[in-house]
Amino acid sequence: DADVTQTPRNRITKTGKRIMLECSQTKGHDRMYWYRQDPGLGLRLIYYSFDVKDINKGEISDGYSVSRQAQAKFSLSLESAIPNQTALYFCATSDRSPGALNGYTFGSGTRLTVV
Amino acid sequence: KQEVTQIPAALSVPEGENLVLNCSFTDSAIYNLQWFRQDPGKGLTSLLLIQSSQREQTSGRLNASLDKSSGRSTLYIAASQPGDSATYLCAVVSIQGAQKLVFGQGTRLTINP
């Protein structure tokens, strides 16, 4: 099993629908992140969580919300999906050492298409 | 604000060549730098992680160097193979701020048989 698992792998949804992307990890890491990747724009941070009770906005949080249900689970929700949220979404984890000295681990991504 | 730049954006070389991918960052106060590989539409695979106190890391045919004072890193790929074709991303964790990973936009590498 993968260290960081994202579900679903692919999703097509209609404008205005609510959708949840899920992430679970077996790394035992405290810190979890959601990124989106768009062609030409690279990976941008949406939200991050340093532990279950610590959730922070990233650079592009508008239109998104998150829930950290447990140390191992971090979900990203689009309350009312819009077409410009079509992107590849990644979940990542890191340990709590300063600067994540053991690096980041990424999931395989969720390809979301909003029509 | 940390900014990461990768040059070139795309590179195409014949199989067997040695090649260098470049990464630069604007704030030299970093904890570490990580190189990733991404196949089209797929996830990110970590290749090499260099701590700020290190000068280089090696894994197989890959060698990554770090010159923190000048804000530069290079990824050297020896004896390139068609299977090396992918997008290569570098990312840094800055000391300032919330220690988030900041990415460059990647270099799309094509190795021609």
Short mmCIF file of C-alpha atoms in Angstrom, two decimals:
data_model
loop_
_atom_site.label_atom_id
_atom_site.label_comp_id
_atom_site.label_asym_id
_atom_site.label_seq_id
_atom_site.Cartn_x
_atom_site.Cartn_y
_atom_site.Cartn_z
CA ASP A 1 0.00 0.00 0.00
CA ALA A 2 1.12 3.53 -0.75
CA ASP A 3 2.34 5.71 2.12
CA VAL A 4 -0.04 8.51 1.07
CA THR A 5 -3.32 7.48 -0.54
CA GLN A 6 -5.66 9.85 -2.30
CA THR A 7 -9.23 9.07 -3.32
CA PRO A 8 -10.72 9.32 -5.82
CA ARG A 9 -8.01 9.15 -8.50
CA ASN A 10 -10.22 10.86 -11.06
CA ARG A 11 -13.46 12.76 -10.71
CA ILE A 12 -15.71 14.67 -13.05
CA THR A 13 -18.29 16.88 -11.39
CA LYS A 14 -20.71 19.59 -12.39
CA THR A 15 -20.49 23.26 -11.57
CA GLY A 16 -22.08 24.04 -8.22
CA LYS A 17 -21.70 20.57 -6.77
CA ARG A 18 -19.97 19.88 -3.47
CA ILE A 19 -17.08 17.50 -3.67
CA MET A 20 -14.65 16.04 -1.18
CA LEU A 21 -11.17 14.75 -1.88
CA GLU A 22 -9.70 12.44 0.71
CA CYS A 23 -6.17 11.73 1.82
CA SER A 24 -4.87 9.17 4.25
CA GLN A 25 -1.31 8.37 5.25
CA THR A 26 0.57 5.59 6.97
CA LYS A 27 3.80 7.57 7.45
CA GLY A 28 2.89 8.57 10.99
CA HIS A 29 3.57 12.19 10.05
CA ASP A 30 2.01 15.06 11.94
CA ARG A 31 1.94 17.52 9.05
CA MET A 32 -0.29 17.29 6.00
CA TYR A 33 -0.77 19.55 2.99
CA TRP A 34 -3.02 20.04 0.00
CA TYR A 35 -1.57 21.39 -3.26
CA ARG A 36 -3.07 21.96 -6.67
CA GLN A 37 -1.15 21.79 -9.92
CA ASP A 38 -2.08 23.71 -13.03
CA PRO A 39 -0.17 23.78 -16.33
CA GLY A 40 2.19 26.73 -16.34
CA LEU A 41 1.52 27.61 -12.71
CA GLY A 42 3.29 24.79 -10.93
CA LEU A 43 2.17 23.48 -7.55
CA ARG A 44 0.46 25.91 -5.19
CA LEU A 45 -0.42 25.35 -1.57
CA ILE A 46 -4.12 25.36 -0.67
CA TYR A 47 -4.17 24.40 3.02
CA TYR A 48 -1.84 22.82 5.51
CA SER A 49 -2.20 21.25 8.93
CA PHE A 50 0.58 20.83 11.46
CA ASP A 51 -1.57 18.66 13.73
CA VAL A 52 -5.22 17.76 14.22
CA LYS A 53 -6.06 21.09 15.84
CA ASP A 54 -3.83 23.30 13.71
CA ILE A 55 -5.13 24.16 10.23
CA ASN A 56 -3.83 27.02 8.13
CA LYS A 57 -4.63 28.65 4.83
CA GLY A 58 -2.13 28.48 2.03
CA GLU A 59 -1.74 30.87 -0.87
CA ILE A 60 -4.93 29.89 -2.73
CA SER A 61 -7.50 28.82 -0.12
CA ASP A 62 -10.53 30.70 -1.48
CA GLY A 63 -13.28 28.30 -2.52
CA TYR A 64 -11.83 25.41 -0.51
CA SER A 65 -12.18 24.05 3.01
CA VAL A 66 -10.43 21.24 4.84
CA SER A 67 -10.99 18.84 7.69
CA ARG A 68 -8.34 16.99 9.67
CA GLN A 69 -10.31 14.06 11.00
CA ALA A 70 -7.35 12.30 12.57
CA GLN A 71 -3.59 12.41 12.42
CA ALA A 72 -3.71 10.18 9.36
CA LYS A 73 -6.61 11.79 7.48
CA PHE A 74 -6.92 15.17 5.80
CA SER A 75 -9.82 15.99 3.47
CA LEU A 76 -10.24 18.84 1.02
CA SER A 77 -13.72 20.07 0.10
CA LEU A 78 -14.95 22.25 -2.70
CA GLU A 79 -18.24 23.62 -1.40
CA SER A 80 -19.50 24.75 -4.78
CA ALA A 81 -17.22 23.60 -7.57
CA ILE A 82 -16.41 25.94 -10.46
CA PRO A 83 -14.64 25.18 -13.75
CA ASN A 84 -11.43 27.01 -12.80
CA GLN A 85 -10.98 24.51 -9.99
CA THR A 86 -10.23 21.91 -12.64
CA ALA A 87 -6.73 20.76 -11.75
CA LEU A 88 -4.55 17.97 -10.41
CA TYR A 89 -4.71 17.90 -6.62
CA PHE A 90 -1.99 16.48 -4.42
CA CYS A 91 -1.86 15.60 -0.76
CA ALA A 92 1.52 15.54 0.97
CA THR A 93 2.92 14.79 4.40
CA SER A 94 6.02 15.65 6.37
CA ASP A 95 7.32 15.00 9.86
CA ARG A 96 7.46 17.68 12.54
CA SER A 97 11.21 18.26 12.41
CA PRO A 98 12.17 21.87 11.63
CA GLY A 99 12.12 22.23 7.89
CA ALA A 100 10.84 18.68 7.41
CA LEU A 101 14.35 17.30 7.43
CA ASN A 102 13.21 13.95 6.06
CA GLY A 103 11.48 15.57 3.12
CA TYR A 104 7.93 15.51 1.89
CA THR A 105 5.96 12.50 0.63
CA PHE A 106 3.27 13.01 -1.99
CA GLY A 107 0.22 11.02 -2.95
CA SER A 108 -0.53 10.00 -6.53
CA GLY A 109 -2.95 12.86 -7.05
CA THR A 110 -6.62 13.37 -7.85
CA ARG A 111 -7.51 14.67 -11.28
CA LEU A 112 -10.61 16.82 -10.87
CA THR A 113 -12.61 18.13 -13.80
CA VAL A 114 -15.45 20.58 -13.20
CA VAL A 115 -17.83 20.88 -16.16
CA LYS B 1 8.70 35.68 -0.46
CA GLN B 2 10.65 32.68 -1.69
CA GLU B 3 10.63 32.17 -5.44
CA VAL B 4 12.02 29.13 -7.23
CA THR B 5 12.96 29.16 -10.91
CA GLN B 6 13.93 26.24 -13.11
CA ILE B 7 15.76 26.62 -16.38
CA PRO B 8 15.25 25.40 -19.03
CA ALA B 9 11.50 24.83 -19.07
CA ALA B 10 11.98 22.00 -21.54
CA LEU B 11 14.96 20.01 -22.74
CA SER B 12 15.32 17.34 -25.41
CA VAL B 13 18.53 15.32 -25.76
CA PRO B 14 19.65 12.08 -27.40
CA GLU B 15 19.93 8.96 -25.33
CA GLY B 16 23.26 8.47 -23.60
CA GLU B 17 24.07 12.11 -23.00
CA ASN B 18 24.91 13.54 -19.62
CA LEU B 19 22.76 16.53 -18.74
CA VAL B 20 22.24 19.19 -16.10
CA LEU B 21 19.00 20.72 -14.89
CA ASN B 22 19.12 24.01 -13.03
CA CYS B 23 17.18 25.39 -10.09
CA SER B 24 17.57 28.78 -8.44
CA PHE B 25 15.88 30.28 -5.40
CA THR B 26 15.73 33.85 -4.17
CA ASP B 27 16.05 33.39 -0.40
CA SER B 28 19.14 31.44 0.63
CA ALA B 29 17.81 30.85 4.16
CA ILE B 30 16.52 27.35 3.55
CA TYR B 31 16.33 24.13 5.53
CA ASN B 32 16.63 21.85 2.53
CA LEU B 33 15.98 21.36 -1.17
CA GLN B 34 14.22 18.40 -2.72
CA TRP B 35 14.21 17.18 -6.32
CA PHE B 36 11.14 15.33 -7.60
CA ARG B 37 10.23 13.49 -10.74
CA GLN B 38 6.73 13.62 -12.22
CA ASP B 39 5.51 11.46 -15.08
CA PRO B 40 2.64 12.91 -17.15
CA GLY B 41 -0.55 13.09 -15.09
CA LYS B 42 1.06 11.19 -12.24
CA GLY B 43 2.25 11.90 -8.72
CA LEU B 44 5.56 13.22 -7.49
CA THR B 45 8.39 10.83 -6.74
CA SER B 46 11.15 12.13 -4.50
CA LEU B 47 14.58 11.72 -6.08
CA LEU B 48 17.03 13.50 -3.79
CA LEU B 49 16.88 15.57 -0.63
CA ILE B 50 19.75 17.92 0.23
CA GLN B 51 19.98 19.52 3.65
CA SER B 52 21.23 23.11 3.88
CA SER B 53 24.49 21.89 5.43
CA GLN B 54 25.21 19.51 2.56
CA ARG B 55 26.82 20.22 -0.79
CA GLU B 56 25.53 17.24 -2.76
CA GLN B 57 23.61 14.01 -2.75
CA THR B 58 23.88 11.05 -5.10
CA SER B 59 21.52 8.26 -6.06
CA GLY B 60 22.53 5.97 -8.89
CA ARG B 61 22.95 8.05 -12.04
CA LEU B 62 21.62 11.16 -10.33
CA ASN B 63 23.67 13.75 -8.51
CA ALA B 64 22.25 16.91 -7.00
CA SER B 65 24.39 19.78 -5.78
CA LEU B 66 23.49 22.72 -3.62
CA ASP B 67 25.17 26.13 -3.39
CA LYS B 68 23.05 27.79 -0.77
CA SER B 69 24.92 31.09 -0.73
CA SER B 70 24.26 31.67 -4.41
CA GLY B 71 20.77 30.20 -4.31
CA ARG B 72 21.42 27.47 -6.84
CA SER B 73 21.04 23.73 -7.21
CA THR B 74 21.77 21.46 -10.14
CA LEU B 75 20.55 17.97 -10.93
CA TYR B 76 23.04 15.99 -12.99
CA ILE B 77 21.79 12.94 -14.87
CA ALA B 78 24.47 10.65 -16.26
CA ALA B 79 24.06 8.43 -19.30
CA SER B 80 20.47 9.45 -19.91
CA GLN B 81 17.89 6.85 -20.94
CA PRO B 82 14.44 7.15 -22.55
CA GLY B 83 12.95 6.11 -19.20
CA ASP B 84 14.32 9.32 -17.69
CA SER B 85 11.79 11.30 -19.74
CA ALA B 86 9.61 13.16 -17.24
CA THR B 87 9.18 16.54 -15.61
CA TYR B 88 11.71 17.32 -12.90
CA LEU B 89 10.70 19.66 -10.11
CA CYS B 90 12.82 21.27 -7.45
CA ALA B 91 11.38 22.62 -4.21
CA VAL B 92 12.78 24.34 -1.13
CA VAL B 93 11.69 24.71 2.47
CA SER B 94 12.45 28.21 3.69
CA ILE B 95 13.43 29.01 7.26
CA GLN B 96 11.17 32.07 7.25
CA GLY B 97 7.44 31.66 7.40
CA ALA B 98 5.64 28.40 8.06
CA GLN B 99 8.29 26.13 6.58
CA LYS B 100 6.24 25.35 3.53
CA LEU B 101 7.56 23.62 0.43
CA VAL B 102 7.86 26.06 -2.48
CA PHE B 103 8.15 24.63 -6.00
CA GLY B 104 9.70 25.69 -9.24
CA GLN B 105 7.65 25.17 -12.38
CA GLY B 106 9.73 22.24 -13.53
CA THR B 107 11.85 21.17 -16.47
CA ARG B 108 10.19 18.82 -18.95
CA LEU B 109 12.88 16.40 -20.10
CA THR B 110 12.65 14.23 -23.22
CA ILE B 111 15.31 11.62 -23.97
CA ASN B 112 15.24 10.54 -27.60
CA PRO B 113 16.21 6.95 -28.45
#
